[in-house]
Short mmCIF file of C-alpha atoms in Angstrom, two decimals:
data_model
loop_
_atom_site.label_atom_id
_atom_site.label_comp_id
_atom_site.label_asym_id
_atom_site.label_seq_id
_atom_site.Cartn_x
_atom_site.Cartn_y
_atom_site.Cartn_z
CA MET A 12 21.01 79.31 74.69
CA LYS A 13 23.73 81.84 73.90
CA LYS A 14 21.34 84.67 74.69
CA VAL A 15 20.63 83.19 78.12
CA ILE A 16 24.33 82.78 78.90
CA CYS A 17 25.08 86.32 77.78
CA PHE A 18 22.23 87.66 79.88
CA ILE A 19 23.47 85.80 82.98
CA TYR A 20 26.99 87.09 82.38
CA PHE A 21 25.69 90.64 82.00
CA VAL A 22 23.72 90.42 85.25
CA ILE A 23 26.70 89.01 87.18
CA PHE A 24 29.09 91.56 85.68
CA SER A 25 26.71 94.43 86.35
CA PHE A 26 26.17 93.32 89.94
CA SER A 27 29.94 93.00 90.44
CA VAL A 28 30.61 96.49 89.10
CA PHE A 29 27.72 97.96 91.10
CA SER A 30 29.01 96.32 94.29
CA GLN A 31 32.52 97.59 93.66
CA VAL A 32 31.34 101.16 93.09
CA LYS A 33 29.07 100.99 96.10
CA ASN A 34 31.83 99.77 98.41
CA ASP A 35 34.63 102.05 97.23
CA PRO A 36 35.45 104.53 99.99
CA SER A 37 34.92 108.23 99.39
CA PRO A 38 38.12 110.27 98.91
CA ILE A 39 40.14 111.68 101.77
CA LEU A 40 41.50 115.19 101.27
CA PHE A 41 44.39 116.26 103.47
CA ILE A 42 44.98 119.98 104.03
CA TYR A 43 48.61 120.28 105.07
CA ASP A 44 50.13 123.11 107.09
CA ALA A 45 53.25 124.50 105.42
CA SER A 46 53.35 127.76 107.33
CA GLY A 47 56.64 129.05 108.73
CA SER A 48 55.81 127.97 112.28
CA MET A 49 56.20 124.33 111.24
CA TRP A 50 59.95 124.80 111.67
CA ALA A 51 59.45 125.08 115.44
CA LYS A 52 61.16 122.41 117.55
CA MET A 53 59.31 119.49 119.13
CA GLU A 54 60.88 116.36 120.65
CA ASP A 55 64.35 117.25 119.27
CA LYS A 56 62.92 117.53 115.74
CA THR A 57 61.06 120.19 113.82
CA ARG A 58 57.30 119.95 113.59
CA VAL A 59 57.54 119.58 109.83
CA GLU A 60 59.85 116.55 110.17
CA ILE A 61 57.41 114.90 112.57
CA ALA A 62 54.39 115.75 110.42
CA ARG A 63 56.03 114.43 107.22
CA GLU A 64 56.91 111.12 108.81
CA ILE A 65 53.66 110.48 110.64
CA LEU A 66 51.35 111.72 107.89
CA SER A 67 53.21 109.59 105.33
CA ASN A 68 52.92 106.52 107.57
CA SER A 69 49.21 107.20 108.03
CA ILE A 70 48.66 107.51 104.28
CA ASN A 71 50.58 104.29 103.60
CA SER A 72 48.32 102.44 106.04
CA LEU A 73 45.14 103.38 104.15
CA PRO A 74 43.38 100.77 101.95
CA THR A 75 44.76 100.26 98.44
CA GLU A 76 41.59 101.55 96.80
CA GLN A 77 41.48 104.73 98.89
CA GLU A 78 41.60 107.92 96.81
CA ILE A 79 43.73 110.63 98.42
CA GLY A 80 43.99 114.33 97.62
CA LEU A 81 46.35 116.95 99.02
CA ILE A 82 46.15 120.69 99.54
CA ALA A 83 48.99 122.69 101.08
CA TYR A 84 49.14 126.27 102.26
CA GLY A 85 51.98 128.64 103.06
CA HIS A 86 54.61 126.77 101.05
CA ARG A 87 55.39 129.18 98.18
CA ASN A 88 55.24 132.78 99.32
CA LYS A 89 55.88 134.49 102.61
CA GLY A 90 53.06 136.78 103.76
CA ASP A 91 50.63 135.61 101.05
CA CYS A 92 47.12 134.84 102.37
CA GLU A 93 46.18 133.17 99.07
CA ASP A 94 49.16 130.84 98.99
CA VAL A 95 47.02 127.69 98.83
CA GLU A 96 47.56 124.98 96.22
CA PHE A 97 45.78 121.78 95.20
CA LEU A 98 48.85 119.55 94.86
CA VAL A 99 47.23 116.13 94.37
CA ASP A 100 43.80 115.64 92.82
CA LEU A 101 41.07 113.77 94.70
CA LYS A 102 40.93 111.08 92.00
CA ASN A 103 44.44 109.98 92.91
CA SER A 104 44.98 106.57 94.52
CA ASP A 105 48.78 106.58 94.29
CA LYS A 106 49.99 106.81 97.89
CA GLU A 107 53.61 107.32 96.88
CA LYS A 108 52.64 110.39 94.87
CA VAL A 109 51.11 111.97 97.97
CA THR A 110 53.93 111.09 100.37
CA LYS A 111 56.58 112.21 97.86
CA THR A 112 54.79 115.54 97.46
CA ILE A 113 54.59 116.00 101.23
CA GLY A 114 58.31 115.33 101.52
CA GLU A 115 59.10 118.08 99.01
CA ILE A 116 57.04 120.81 100.72
CA LYS A 117 59.08 123.54 102.44
CA PRO A 118 57.14 125.53 105.07
CA LEU A 119 57.38 129.27 104.61
CA GLY A 120 54.35 131.52 104.94
CA MET A 121 50.97 132.25 106.47
CA THR A 122 48.10 130.14 107.88
CA PRO A 123 45.05 130.88 105.66
CA LEU A 124 42.73 128.24 107.14
CA SER A 125 39.42 129.62 105.86
CA TYR A 126 40.75 130.16 102.33
CA SER A 127 42.16 126.61 102.28
CA ALA A 128 38.81 125.19 103.39
CA SER A 129 37.01 127.30 100.76
CA LEU A 130 39.23 125.90 98.00
CA ALA A 131 38.60 122.33 99.14
CA ILE A 132 34.84 122.85 99.37
CA GLU A 133 34.69 124.55 95.96
CA ASP A 134 36.35 121.49 94.41
CA LEU A 135 33.77 119.19 96.02
CA LYS A 136 30.97 121.45 94.82
CA LYS A 137 32.20 121.32 91.21
CA SER A 138 32.80 117.57 91.17
CA GLY A 139 29.68 116.63 93.13
CA GLN A 140 31.81 114.26 95.20
CA LYS A 141 31.59 113.73 98.90
CA ALA A 142 34.83 113.48 100.86
CA THR A 143 36.49 113.41 104.24
CA ILE A 144 38.64 116.49 104.79
CA ILE A 145 41.45 116.26 107.36
CA LEU A 146 43.12 119.56 108.22
CA VAL A 147 46.43 119.40 110.08
CA THR A 148 47.54 122.76 111.49
CA ASP A 149 50.02 123.96 114.07
CA GLY A 150 48.55 127.46 114.15
CA ILE A 151 45.37 129.49 114.15
CA GLU A 152 44.05 131.64 111.30
CA SER A 153 46.66 134.30 110.46
CA CYS A 154 44.67 135.88 107.65
CA ASP A 155 41.30 137.62 107.51
CA GLY A 156 38.92 134.68 107.71
CA ASN A 157 36.69 132.50 109.87
CA ILE A 158 36.89 128.83 109.02
CA CYS A 159 33.88 128.02 111.19
CA GLU A 160 31.64 130.32 109.12
CA VAL A 161 33.02 128.85 105.89
CA ILE A 162 32.11 125.33 107.01
CA ARG A 163 28.67 126.33 108.27
CA THR A 164 27.85 127.99 104.95
CA ALA A 165 29.03 124.98 102.96
CA LYS A 166 26.90 122.61 105.05
CA SER A 167 23.83 124.84 104.69
CA ASN A 168 24.37 124.69 100.91
CA GLY A 169 24.15 120.90 101.01
CA ILE A 170 27.77 120.05 100.22
CA ASP A 171 28.50 116.55 101.52
CA PHE A 172 31.71 116.23 103.51
CA LYS A 173 33.09 115.51 106.97
CA LEU A 174 35.78 117.77 108.39
CA HIS A 175 38.29 116.69 111.02
CA ILE A 176 40.83 119.17 112.35
CA ILE A 177 44.05 118.19 114.12
CA GLY A 178 45.60 120.93 116.23
CA PHE A 179 49.30 120.04 116.26
CA GLY A 180 51.01 121.61 119.27
CA LEU A 181 48.27 124.19 119.78
CA LYS A 182 47.36 125.64 123.16
CA GLU A 183 43.91 125.02 124.60
CA GLU A 184 42.91 128.69 124.28
CA GLU A 185 43.82 128.68 120.56
CA SER A 186 41.43 125.91 119.58
CA GLU A 187 37.95 127.45 119.93
CA GLN A 188 37.44 128.43 116.28
CA LEU A 189 38.87 125.10 115.12
CA LYS A 190 36.54 123.15 117.42
CA CYS A 191 33.64 125.17 116.06
CA ALA A 192 34.63 124.35 112.47
CA ALA A 193 35.05 120.63 113.16
CA ALA A 194 31.66 120.45 114.87
CA ALA A 195 30.02 122.35 111.99
CA GLY A 196 31.65 119.90 109.58
CA ASP A 197 30.19 116.85 111.38
CA GLY A 198 33.71 115.90 112.40
CA GLN A 199 35.96 116.09 115.41
CA TYR A 200 38.71 118.33 116.70
CA PHE A 201 41.79 116.36 117.79
CA GLU A 202 44.42 117.73 120.13
CA ALA A 203 47.89 116.46 119.21
CA LYS A 204 50.48 117.72 121.69
CA ASP A 205 53.30 115.54 120.36
CA SER A 206 54.19 112.93 117.75
CA GLY A 207 52.23 110.22 119.55
CA GLY A 208 49.18 112.46 119.69
CA LEU A 209 49.45 113.21 115.97
CA MET A 210 49.71 109.52 115.15
CA GLY A 211 46.67 108.63 117.24
CA SER A 212 44.65 111.55 115.88
CA LEU A 213 45.32 110.58 112.27
CA GLU A 214 44.41 106.98 113.02
CA GLU A 215 41.03 108.05 114.41
CA ALA A 216 40.38 110.68 111.75
CA THR A 217 41.01 108.34 108.82
CA LYS A 218 38.64 105.75 110.29
CA GLU A 219 35.78 108.17 111.02
CA THR A 220 35.03 109.11 107.40
CA VAL A 221 32.13 110.67 105.55
CA ASP A 222 31.05 107.09 104.74
CA SER A 223 30.79 106.13 108.41
CA PRO A 224 27.27 105.71 109.79
CA PRO A 225 26.03 108.88 111.46
CA GLY A 226 26.44 109.14 115.20
CA ASN A 227 23.33 108.15 117.11
CA TYR A 228 24.60 108.35 120.68
CA GLY A 229 25.95 111.57 122.15
CA ILE A 230 28.21 111.39 125.16
CA LYS A 231 30.07 113.88 127.32
CA VAL A 232 32.46 113.06 130.14
CA THR A 233 32.92 115.30 133.18
CA LEU A 234 34.93 115.49 136.38
CA ASN A 235 33.61 117.75 139.10
CA GLY A 236 31.39 119.52 136.59
CA GLN A 237 34.14 120.17 134.00
CA LEU A 238 34.46 118.44 130.63
CA ILE A 239 37.52 116.18 130.50
CA ASP A 240 39.36 114.24 127.82
CA ALA A 241 38.27 110.61 127.78
CA LEU A 242 38.33 107.50 125.61
CA VAL A 243 34.98 105.86 124.84
CA GLN A 244 35.20 102.25 123.64
CA VAL A 245 32.19 100.46 122.19
CA LEU A 246 32.32 96.76 123.15
CA GLU A 247 30.26 93.75 122.25
CA PRO A 248 28.00 93.19 125.28
CA GLY A 249 29.54 91.11 128.05
CA THR A 250 32.93 90.92 126.33
CA ASN A 251 36.14 92.89 125.88
CA LYS A 252 35.82 92.75 122.08
CA LYS A 253 36.16 96.28 120.74
CA VAL A 254 33.74 97.44 118.06
CA SER A 255 34.90 101.06 117.81
CA LEU A 256 36.37 103.84 119.90
CA LYS A 257 36.27 107.61 120.07
CA ARG A 258 38.09 110.25 122.08
CA THR A 259 36.22 113.22 123.55
CA TYR A 260 39.00 115.84 123.70
CA ARG A 261 37.10 117.77 126.40
CA ASP A 262 33.99 118.01 124.25
CA SER A 263 30.72 116.22 123.55
CA VAL A 264 31.03 113.56 120.85
CA LEU A 265 28.67 111.47 118.76
CA ILE A 266 29.36 107.77 118.40
CA ALA A 267 27.66 105.29 116.11
CA LEU A 268 26.20 102.40 118.10
CA PRO A 269 25.32 99.23 116.18
CA GLU A 270 21.82 97.80 116.38
CA GLY A 271 20.96 96.05 119.62
CA LYS A 272 22.86 96.31 122.88
CA SER A 273 26.45 97.44 123.42
CA ASP A 274 28.75 98.05 126.38
CA LEU A 275 30.63 101.32 126.69
CA LEU A 276 33.94 101.51 128.54
CA VAL A 277 34.77 105.12 129.40
CA THR A 278 38.34 105.86 130.50
CA ALA A 279 39.44 109.27 131.77
CA LEU A 280 42.66 110.35 130.06
CA GLU A 281 43.42 113.40 132.19
CA ASN A 282 43.65 111.60 135.52
CA THR A 283 44.94 108.04 135.65
CA ASP A 284 43.84 107.68 139.28
CA LEU A 285 40.21 107.37 138.15
CA LYS A 286 38.87 103.89 137.46
CA PRO A 287 37.20 103.35 134.06
CA ILE A 288 33.40 103.35 134.05
CA LEU A 289 31.57 100.50 132.32
CA LEU A 290 28.09 101.21 130.96
CA SER A 291 26.34 97.92 130.23
CA ASP A 292 23.54 97.14 127.75
CA VAL A 293 23.51 100.56 126.13
CA SER A 294 21.38 101.14 123.03
CA ALA A 295 20.41 104.09 120.86
CA ALA A 296 16.81 105.05 120.22
CA PRO A 297 15.70 104.52 116.59
CA ASP A 298 15.64 107.61 114.35
CA GLU A 299 16.94 109.98 117.03
CA ILE A 300 20.09 110.81 118.94
CA THR A 301 20.35 109.64 122.53
CA TYR A 302 22.43 111.80 124.87
CA ARG A 303 24.20 110.72 128.02
CA ALA A 304 26.54 112.34 130.51
CA VAL A 305 29.20 110.25 132.25
CA SER A 306 30.50 111.71 135.48
CA PHE A 307 33.80 110.77 137.10
CA ASP A 308 32.95 112.94 140.10
CA GLY A 309 34.97 111.43 142.89
CA GLY A 310 36.76 112.48 146.01
CA LYS A 311 40.24 113.57 146.90
CA MET A 312 42.66 111.78 149.20
CA LEU A 313 45.51 113.92 150.49
CA TRP A 314 48.52 112.55 152.35
CA ASP A 315 51.02 114.45 154.47
CA VAL A 316 54.00 112.28 155.40
CA THR A 317 56.41 113.66 158.00
CA ASN A 318 59.42 112.52 160.00
CA ASN A 319 59.53 113.86 163.55
CA GLY A 320 57.08 116.52 162.40
CA GLU A 321 59.10 117.61 159.33
CA PRO A 322 57.91 117.01 155.72
CA TRP A 323 59.42 113.78 154.36
CA ASP A 324 59.81 111.99 151.06
CA ALA A 325 57.85 108.76 150.80
CA THR A 326 55.94 106.63 148.30
CA VAL A 327 52.17 106.34 148.68
CA ASN A 328 50.42 103.45 146.93
CA ILE A 329 46.65 102.97 146.93
CA PHE A 330 44.90 99.63 146.34
CA GLU A 331 41.35 98.45 146.07
CA ALA A 332 40.46 97.33 149.59
CA GLY A 333 41.39 93.74 150.36
CA THR A 334 43.26 93.27 147.07
CA LYS A 335 46.66 93.86 145.53
CA LYS A 336 45.13 95.78 142.62
CA GLY A 337 46.76 99.20 142.53
CA VAL A 338 44.66 102.19 141.51
CA ALA A 339 47.03 105.11 142.22
CA GLY A 340 50.45 105.91 143.54
CA GLY A 341 53.24 108.44 143.69
CA ARG A 342 55.97 110.14 145.73
CA THR A 343 55.43 112.96 148.17
CA TYR A 344 58.76 114.75 147.56
CA ASP A 345 58.39 116.43 150.98
CA ARG A 346 55.00 117.85 149.95
CA THR A 347 51.32 117.01 150.34
CA LYS A 348 50.40 114.30 147.83
CA GLU A 349 46.92 114.56 146.33
CA PHE A 350 44.96 111.80 144.58
CA ASP A 351 41.67 112.06 142.67
CA LEU A 352 39.85 108.78 143.25
CA SER A 353 36.55 107.24 142.36
CA PRO A 354 34.24 106.75 145.35
CA GLY A 355 35.12 103.53 147.16
CA ILE A 356 37.10 101.75 149.88
CA TYR A 357 40.88 101.61 149.63
CA ASP A 358 43.98 100.29 151.37
CA VAL A 359 47.02 102.59 151.51
CA GLN A 360 50.67 101.56 151.79
CA ILE A 361 53.25 104.21 152.70
CA LEU A 362 56.98 103.59 152.46
CA ALA A 363 59.41 106.22 153.72
CA LEU A 364 62.55 106.88 151.72
CA VAL A 365 66.03 107.29 153.31
CA ILE A 366 64.76 105.93 156.66
CA SER A 367 65.93 102.45 157.70
CA GLY A 368 64.08 100.09 160.01
CA GLU A 369 60.29 99.77 160.24
CA LYS A 370 59.64 102.27 157.46
CA GLY A 371 56.37 100.90 156.07
CA HIS A 372 52.93 102.05 157.21
CA ARG A 373 49.62 100.56 156.10
CA ARG A 374 46.17 102.07 156.48
CA GLU A 375 43.23 99.84 155.53
CA ASN A 376 39.58 100.42 154.60
CA VAL A 377 39.92 104.11 153.87
CA GLU A 378 36.66 105.41 152.41
CA VAL A 379 36.58 108.06 149.69
CA LYS A 380 33.25 109.79 149.06
CA ALA A 381 32.18 111.75 145.99
CA GLY A 382 32.75 115.46 146.32
CA GLU A 383 34.67 115.18 149.59
CA LYS A 384 38.29 115.82 150.48
CA LEU A 385 39.92 113.34 152.85
CA GLU A 386 43.08 114.69 154.51
CA LEU A 387 45.32 112.06 156.07
CA ALA A 388 48.74 112.15 157.70
CA PHE A 389 51.41 109.89 159.09
CA ASP A 390 54.40 110.97 161.16
CA TYR A 391 57.45 108.72 161.32
CA LYS A 392 59.44 108.75 164.54
CA THR A 393 63.16 108.30 164.01
CA GLY A 394 66.53 108.76 165.63
CA ILE A 395 70.00 109.15 164.20
CA ALA A 396 73.00 106.84 164.55
CA LYS A 397 76.50 108.13 163.78
CA ILE A 398 79.06 105.34 163.51
CA GLY A 399 82.73 106.07 162.80
CA ALA A 400 86.03 104.17 162.55
CA LEU A 401 89.55 105.32 163.55
CA LEU A 402 93.06 104.01 163.95
CA GLY A 403 94.53 106.37 166.49
CA SER A 404 93.64 109.77 165.06
CA ASP A 405 93.40 108.57 161.45
CA LEU A 406 90.11 107.80 159.71
CA VAL A 407 89.65 104.13 158.80
CA ASP A 408 87.64 102.75 155.90
CA ALA A 409 85.17 100.25 157.33
CA THR A 410 81.81 98.66 156.61
CA VAL A 411 78.98 99.32 159.03
CA THR A 412 76.26 96.65 159.15
CA ILE A 413 73.14 97.18 161.23
CA LYS A 414 70.77 94.32 162.12
CA ASP A 415 67.64 94.05 164.19
CA ALA A 416 68.88 92.90 167.59
CA ALA A 417 66.04 90.41 168.06
CA THR A 418 65.48 88.98 164.57
CA LYS A 419 68.98 89.50 163.13
CA ALA A 420 67.34 90.85 159.96
CA ASN A 421 69.56 93.20 157.94
CA ILE A 422 68.40 96.80 158.37
CA ALA A 423 71.12 98.97 156.83
CA GLY A 424 74.72 98.92 155.73
CA MET A 425 77.28 101.39 154.33
CA ARG A 426 81.00 102.16 154.26
CA THR A 427 82.67 104.94 156.18
CA TYR A 428 85.55 105.50 153.72
CA THR A 429 88.29 107.86 154.88
CA SER A 430 86.46 111.13 154.36
CA SER A 431 85.18 113.39 157.10
CA SER A 432 81.95 113.76 155.12
CA SER A 433 81.15 110.05 155.54
CA ASN A 434 83.12 109.06 158.63
CA PRO A 435 81.26 108.90 160.94
CA ARG A 436 78.52 107.43 158.75
CA GLU A 437 75.01 108.65 159.53
CA PHE A 438 71.90 106.44 159.58
CA ILE A 439 68.27 107.48 160.09
CA LEU A 440 66.56 104.66 161.98
CA THR A 441 63.19 103.96 163.52
CA PRO A 442 63.27 103.48 167.32
CA GLY A 443 64.47 100.09 168.55
CA GLU A 444 67.48 97.96 169.50
CA TYR A 445 70.06 97.13 166.86
CA GLU A 446 73.21 95.04 166.55
CA VAL A 447 76.03 96.93 164.84
CA THR A 448 79.10 95.33 163.24
CA VAL A 449 82.00 97.58 162.19
CA THR A 450 84.55 95.77 160.00
CA ALA A 451 87.81 97.35 158.82
CA VAL A 452 88.36 97.19 155.05
CA SER A 453 92.12 97.88 154.86
CA LYS A 454 94.56 94.98 154.49
CA GLU A 455 96.65 96.29 157.36
CA LEU A 456 93.83 95.62 159.82
CA ALA A 457 93.04 92.25 158.20
CA GLY A 458 89.26 92.50 158.49
CA LYS A 459 89.30 93.36 162.18
CA LYS A 460 85.80 94.04 163.49
CA GLU A 461 83.82 95.03 166.54
CA VAL A 462 80.20 94.24 167.41
CA PHE A 463 78.03 96.22 169.81
CA LEU A 464 74.37 96.90 170.62
CA MET A 465 72.74 100.29 170.34
CA LYS A 466 69.32 101.65 171.26
CA ILE A 467 67.71 104.30 169.05
CA LEU A 468 65.21 106.72 170.57
CA ALA A 469 62.90 109.04 168.62
CA GLY A 470 64.38 112.48 168.11
CA GLU A 471 67.75 111.54 169.66
CA THR A 472 71.21 110.84 168.27
CA PHE A 473 73.40 107.83 169.11
CA GLU A 474 77.13 108.31 168.43
CA LYS A 475 79.93 105.76 168.59
CA THR A 476 83.38 105.61 167.03
CA ILE A 477 85.40 102.39 166.96
CA ASN A 478 89.14 102.90 167.39
CA PHE A 479 91.00 99.92 165.97
#
């Protein structure tokens, strides 16, 4: 009986240990940029201050059992292309050790990206481990090396890893070699223009690890034939429940679709005027990668708003036709306002600024077609009213209230004060008849007022001064 009990215990214990080993995540190795350029300013801080804080927060959010290694470059010697150091071993699971080490690093030297990657890969080769490598850099290779070739060679030699690269504050034209390296390393290149971008990039990179199922669905997102940055969310079919997400960063990406059907919600990040595209009942073919292109090709709607033929500042808001659901909007600032819109039917509401009176204009059922440019215009017709207040030859502070003569609705109101710059007070009004009340403010005149009617004509000026 004892033998049976011992055997059962051994089986259960062995299964438990096997399960634990099987489910433990592979290590994550951070390669940290400590080159001199990390002292550059960003958002009223230095890049190194931002990187320390956000990288530490990201590390602290990782699972307790996650092993974390750290390599830094450029932190010991200025001008040294071999200044790369393995600061925390891959077997480490002490988060505080990593964040404390990051906090003590002082940026100083060069950006030896290829040598840093070589050191990381050599460690994986010796240990036989697989790992996720996340390289954070604010600069391109400043030594004699090609990180893309290093990664390609390592992959061809069968070393198991996934490489993500985060370009922190890099320009678009500086990222080509880094994109090449990330693609060769079965990972992704992330563009982090600011602290928020770095935070989001690290969140995605730490989730898409070497343990993640391989991508089986390739997707690229374009606008007018050009790759654009977009967010691809995998949803349970017929719901808004998110399964996973991936950002394209103006490139083709591979996503891992679960078995069966999924919905994909694709949102353009470079132009908020474009409506998201929902792809329903999407599935990947077994044992092969399915590729799909998503096009946001739409049309352009251009608005010129003028007042008596002169460019004018106004707000332009665009809605789905027959609804109050806004899809785009903005101010003209006396210039042509351009919107990139998905093909469809829209209602447009224009509201002139500075003008008083009937200053709203609505245009309904405006059709936008893919690949076409729709140029629209609206010209306000206005006149000017100049209302002043005097006592003899002296300027008088008074309130001027203007109402619609027929409806008595308030249209405009201001004070004249006792300055020649505001007395007479000028109003820009749409044509029509108005009731004007001028009320003295000073105690000496005890709220004395006068009421009169005025008619405003387009392009003309009405002037009246009340002498109390």
